[in-house]
PDB file of N, CA and C in Angstrom:
ATOM      1  N   MET A   1      18.772  -4.212  36.681  1.00  0.00           N
ATOM      2  CA  MET A   1      18.400  -4.030  35.291  1.00  0.00           C
ATOM      3  C   MET A   1      17.495  -2.804  35.147  1.00  0.00           C
ATOM      4  N   GLY A   2      17.773  -2.025  34.125  1.00  0.00           N
ATOM      5  CA  GLY A   2      16.941  -0.862  33.884  1.00  0.00           C
ATOM      6  C   GLY A   2      17.066  -0.406  32.444  1.00  0.00           C
ATOM      7  N   ASP A   3      16.066   0.305  31.981  1.00  0.00           N
ATOM      8  CA  ASP A   3      16.093   0.821  30.621  1.00  0.00           C
ATOM      9  C   ASP A   3      16.230   2.336  30.641  1.00  0.00           C
ATOM     10  N   VAL A   4      17.086   2.847  29.784  1.00  0.00           N
ATOM     11  CA  VAL A   4      17.282   4.285  29.675  1.00  0.00           C
ATOM     12  C   VAL A   4      16.814   4.716  28.291  1.00  0.00           C
ATOM     13  N   LEU A   5      15.873   5.657  28.256  1.00  0.00           N
ATOM     14  CA  LEU A   5      15.380   6.148  26.978  1.00  0.00           C
ATOM     15  C   LEU A   5      16.216   7.346  26.560  1.00  0.00           C
ATOM     16  N   ILE A   6      16.759   7.269  25.357  1.00  0.00           N
ATOM     17  CA  ILE A   6      17.550   8.384  24.859  1.00  0.00           C
ATOM     18  C   ILE A   6      17.096   8.756  23.456  1.00  0.00           C
ATOM     19  N   TRP A   7      17.057  10.035  23.200  1.00  0.00           N
ATOM     20  CA  TRP A   7      16.710  10.525  21.870  1.00  0.00           C
ATOM     21  C   TRP A   7      17.981  10.588  21.029  1.00  0.00           C
ATOM     22  N   LEU A   8      17.903  10.054  19.833  1.00  0.00           N
ATOM     23  CA  LEU A   8      19.070  10.049  18.961  1.00  0.00           C
ATOM     24  C   LEU A   8      18.692  10.556  17.578  1.00  0.00           C
ATOM     25  N   SER A   9      19.617  11.265  16.971  1.00  0.00           N
ATOM     26  CA  SER A   9      19.413  11.622  15.578  1.00  0.00           C
ATOM     27  C   SER A   9      19.685  10.380  14.748  1.00  0.00           C
ATOM     28  N   GLU A  10      19.250  10.382  13.503  1.00  0.00           N
ATOM     29  CA  GLU A  10      19.476   9.221  12.646  1.00  0.00           C
ATOM     30  C   GLU A  10      20.959   8.939  12.495  1.00  0.00           C
ATOM     31  N   GLU A  11      21.766  10.002  12.420  1.00  0.00           N
ATOM     32  CA  GLU A  11      23.212   9.825  12.259  1.00  0.00           C
ATOM     33  C   GLU A  11      23.799   9.116  13.472  1.00  0.00           C
ATOM     34  N   TRP A  12      23.392   9.569  14.663  1.00  0.00           N
ATOM     35  CA  TRP A  12      23.892   8.940  15.881  1.00  0.00           C
ATOM     36  C   TRP A  12      23.418   7.506  15.981  1.00  0.00           C
ATOM     37  N   ALA A  13      22.172   7.265  15.587  1.00  0.00           N
ATOM     38  CA  ALA A  13      21.620   5.913  15.661  1.00  0.00           C
ATOM     39  C   ALA A  13      22.425   4.969  14.773  1.00  0.00           C
ATOM     40  N   MET A  14      22.761   5.433  13.568  1.00  0.00           N
ATOM     41  CA  MET A  14      23.541   4.603  12.659  1.00  0.00           C
ATOM     42  C   MET A  14      24.916   4.329  13.251  1.00  0.00           C
ATOM     43  N   GLN A  15      25.528   5.351  13.864  1.00  0.00           N
ATOM     44  CA  GLN A  15      26.861   5.180  14.436  1.00  0.00           C
ATOM     45  C   GLN A  15      26.822   4.294  15.677  1.00  0.00           C
ATOM     46  N   LEU A  16      25.723   4.384  16.426  1.00  0.00           N
ATOM     47  CA  LEU A  16      25.579   3.505  17.592  1.00  0.00           C
ATOM     48  C   LEU A  16      25.501   2.062  17.155  1.00  0.00           C
ATOM     49  N   ARG A  17      24.749   1.804  16.087  1.00  0.00           N
ATOM     50  CA  ARG A  17      24.654   0.435  15.582  1.00  0.00           C
ATOM     51  C   ARG A  17      26.016  -0.039  15.111  1.00  0.00           C
ATOM     52  N   GLY A  18      26.868   0.928  14.717  1.00  0.00           N
ATOM     53  CA  GLY A  18      28.211   0.573  14.280  1.00  0.00           C
ATOM     54  C   GLY A  18      29.177   0.465  15.448  1.00  0.00           C
ATOM     55  N   GLY A  19      28.711   0.784  16.657  1.00  0.00           N
ATOM     56  CA  GLY A  19      29.553   0.656  17.838  1.00  0.00           C
ATOM     57  C   GLY A  19      30.454   1.845  18.108  1.00  0.00           C
ATOM     58  N   LEU A  20      30.306   2.918  17.311  1.00  0.00           N
ATOM     59  CA  LEU A  20      31.205   4.054  17.467  1.00  0.00           C
ATOM     60  C   LEU A  20      30.895   4.871  18.711  1.00  0.00           C
ATOM     61  N   TYR A  21      29.656   4.762  19.196  1.00  0.00           N
ATOM     62  CA  TYR A  21      29.293   5.532  20.383  1.00  0.00           C
ATOM     63  C   TYR A  21      29.057   4.640  21.594  1.00  0.00           C
ATOM     64  N   MET A  22      29.670   3.454  21.587  1.00  0.00           N
ATOM     65  CA  MET A  22      29.488   2.519  22.684  1.00  0.00           C
ATOM     66  C   MET A  22      29.938   3.131  24.012  1.00  0.00           C
ATOM     67  N   SER A  23      31.028   3.890  23.991  1.00  0.00           N
ATOM     68  CA  SER A  23      31.537   4.485  25.227  1.00  0.00           C
ATOM     69  C   SER A  23      30.529   5.466  25.817  1.00  0.00           C
ATOM     70  N   MET A  24      29.839   6.209  24.943  1.00  0.00           N
ATOM     71  CA  MET A  24      28.823   7.147  25.407  1.00  0.00           C
ATOM     72  C   MET A  24      27.700   6.400  26.107  1.00  0.00           C
ATOM     73  N   VAL A  25      27.313   5.256  25.548  1.00  0.00           N
ATOM     74  CA  VAL A  25      26.250   4.450  26.142  1.00  0.00           C
ATOM     75  C   VAL A  25      26.695   3.878  27.487  1.00  0.00           C
ATOM     76  N   LEU A  26      27.939   3.445  27.564  1.00  0.00           N
ATOM     77  CA  LEU A  26      28.461   2.902  28.812  1.00  0.00           C
ATOM     78  C   LEU A  26      28.446   3.967  29.907  1.00  0.00           C
ATOM     79  N   VAL A  27      28.774   5.205  29.528  1.00  0.00           N
ATOM     80  CA  VAL A  27      28.750   6.302  30.495  1.00  0.00           C
ATOM     81  C   VAL A  27      27.323   6.516  30.999  1.00  0.00           C
ATOM     82  N   VAL A  28      26.349   6.480  30.098  1.00  0.00           N
ATOM     83  CA  VAL A  28      24.946   6.627  30.478  1.00  0.00           C
ATOM     84  C   VAL A  28      24.559   5.539  31.471  1.00  0.00           C
ATOM     85  N   CYS A  29      24.961   4.300  31.201  1.00  0.00           N
ATOM     86  CA  CYS A  29      24.637   3.184  32.088  1.00  0.00           C
ATOM     87  C   CYS A  29      25.314   3.364  33.441  1.00  0.00           C
ATOM     88  N   ASP A  30      26.553   3.842  33.439  1.00  0.00           N
ATOM     89  CA  ASP A  30      27.294   4.027  34.683  1.00  0.00           C
ATOM     90  C   ASP A  30      26.631   5.104  35.536  1.00  0.00           C
ATOM     91  N   ILE A  31      26.151   6.169  34.906  1.00  0.00           N
ATOM     92  CA  ILE A  31      25.481   7.240  35.636  1.00  0.00           C
ATOM     93  C   ILE A  31      24.200   6.720  36.289  1.00  0.00           C
ATOM     94  N   MET A  32      23.545   5.781  35.616  1.00  0.00           N
ATOM     95  CA  MET A  32      22.309   5.220  36.147  1.00  0.00           C
ATOM     96  C   MET A  32      22.570   4.191  37.250  1.00  0.00           C
ATOM     97  N   HIS A  33      23.859   3.942  37.554  1.00  0.00           N
ATOM     98  CA  HIS A  33      24.249   3.001  38.613  1.00  0.00           C
ATOM     99  C   HIS A  33      23.711   1.595  38.349  1.00  0.00           C
ATOM    100  N   ASP A  34      23.702   1.202  37.099  1.00  0.00           N
ATOM    101  CA  ASP A  34      23.254  -0.143  36.743  1.00  0.00           C
ATOM    102  C   ASP A  34      24.458  -0.989  36.377  1.00  0.00           C
ATOM    103  N   THR A  35      24.353  -2.275  36.616  1.00  0.00           N
ATOM    104  CA  THR A  35      25.406  -3.185  36.201  1.00  0.00           C
ATOM    105  C   THR A  35      25.195  -3.520  34.732  1.00  0.00           C
ATOM    106  N   LEU A  36      26.214  -3.238  33.947  1.00  0.00           N
ATOM    107  CA  LEU A  36      26.083  -3.450  32.507  1.00  0.00           C
ATOM    108  C   LEU A  36      26.154  -4.936  32.174  1.00  0.00           C
ATOM    109  N   SER A  37      25.078  -5.460  31.630  1.00  0.00           N
ATOM    110  CA  SER A  37      25.073  -6.857  31.224  1.00  0.00           C
ATOM    111  C   SER A  37      24.924  -6.952  29.721  1.00  0.00           C
ATOM    112  N   THR A  38      23.879  -6.337  29.207  1.00  0.00           N
ATOM    113  CA  THR A  38      23.688  -6.342  27.763  1.00  0.00           C
ATOM    114  C   THR A  38      23.176  -4.989  27.326  1.00  0.00           C
ATOM    115  N   ILE A  39      23.445  -4.653  26.087  1.00  0.00           N
ATOM    116  CA  ILE A  39      22.937  -3.404  25.528  1.00  0.00           C
ATOM    117  C   ILE A  39      22.076  -3.741  24.319  1.00  0.00           C
ATOM    118  N   ASN A  40      20.829  -3.354  24.397  1.00  0.00           N
ATOM    119  CA  ASN A  40      19.919  -3.606  23.295  1.00  0.00           C
ATOM    120  C   ASN A  40      19.383  -2.290  22.758  1.00  0.00           C
ATOM    121  N   TYR A  41      19.403  -2.175  21.450  1.00  0.00           N
ATOM    122  CA  TYR A  41      18.829  -1.003  20.820  1.00  0.00           C
ATOM    123  C   TYR A  41      17.526  -1.423  20.171  1.00  0.00           C
ATOM    124  N   LYS A  42      16.449  -0.857  20.630  1.00  0.00           N
ATOM    125  CA  LYS A  42      15.156  -1.189  20.053  1.00  0.00           C
ATOM    126  C   LYS A  42      14.529   0.098  19.530  1.00  0.00           C
ATOM    127  N   LYS A  43      14.441   0.199  18.244  1.00  0.00           N
ATOM    128  CA  LYS A  43      13.853   1.400  17.673  1.00  0.00           C
ATOM    129  C   LYS A  43      12.337   1.308  17.805  1.00  0.00           C
ATOM    130  N   CYS A  44      11.756   2.283  18.470  1.00  0.00           N
ATOM    131  CA  CYS A  44      10.326   2.264  18.724  1.00  0.00           C
ATOM    132  C   CYS A  44       9.566   2.774  17.503  1.00  0.00           C
ATOM    133  N   GLN A  45       9.260   1.853  16.624  1.00  0.00           N
ATOM    134  CA  GLN A  45       8.483   2.128  15.423  1.00  0.00           C
ATOM    135  C   GLN A  45       9.093   3.287  14.658  1.00  0.00           C
ATOM    136  N   SER A  46       8.348   4.364  14.452  1.00  0.00           N
ATOM    137  CA  SER A  46       8.872   5.468  13.647  1.00  0.00           C
ATOM    138  C   SER A  46       9.588   6.497  14.513  1.00  0.00           C
ATOM    139  N   GLU A  47       9.529   6.313  15.831  1.00  0.00           N
ATOM    140  CA  GLU A  47      10.152   7.273  16.731  1.00  0.00           C
ATOM    141  C   GLU A  47      11.664   7.046  16.790  1.00  0.00           C
ATOM    142  N   LYS A  48      12.403   8.117  17.004  1.00  0.00           N
ATOM    143  CA  LYS A  48      13.851   8.014  17.114  1.00  0.00           C
ATOM    144  C   LYS A  48      14.229   7.846  18.579  1.00  0.00           C
ATOM    145  N   ILE A  49      13.621   6.852  19.225  1.00  0.00           N
ATOM    146  CA  ILE A  49      13.911   6.570  20.629  1.00  0.00           C
ATOM    147  C   ILE A  49      14.496   5.160  20.718  1.00  0.00           C
ATOM    148  N   TYR A  50      15.585   5.036  21.443  1.00  0.00           N
ATOM    149  CA  TYR A  50      16.201   3.729  21.633  1.00  0.00           C
ATOM    150  C   TYR A  50      16.235   3.399  23.113  1.00  0.00           C
ATOM    151  N   THR A  51      16.030   2.141  23.444  1.00  0.00           N
ATOM    152  CA  THR A  51      16.160   1.730  24.840  1.00  0.00           C
ATOM    153  C   THR A  51      17.534   1.113  25.033  1.00  0.00           C
ATOM    154  N   VAL A  52      18.215   1.555  26.065  1.00  0.00           N
ATOM    155  CA  VAL A  52      19.518   0.991  26.399  1.00  0.00           C
ATOM    156  C   VAL A  52      19.335   0.124  27.637  1.00  0.00           C
ATOM    157  N   SER A  53      19.424  -1.173  27.460  1.00  0.00           N
ATOM    158  CA  SER A  53      19.248  -2.094  28.583  1.00  0.00           C
ATOM    159  C   SER A  53      20.558  -2.264  29.329  1.00  0.00           C
ATOM    160  N   CYS A  54      20.568  -1.871  30.604  1.00  0.00           N
ATOM    161  CA  CYS A  54      21.782  -1.967  31.403  1.00  0.00           C
ATOM    162  C   CYS A  54      21.621  -3.033  32.476  1.00  0.00           C
TER     163      CYS A  54
END
């Protein structure tokens, strides 16, 4: 299990919540050599940072 911090524009964040960029997130998790179990997007307050839990 690991968390990957990625910077996203508001447009990308909205599309990620819509699942349109799920493949991009899966690639990020695969590069990190983590076993994909769940993906959680947690917006850190006013910052445009999301944690991807792999």
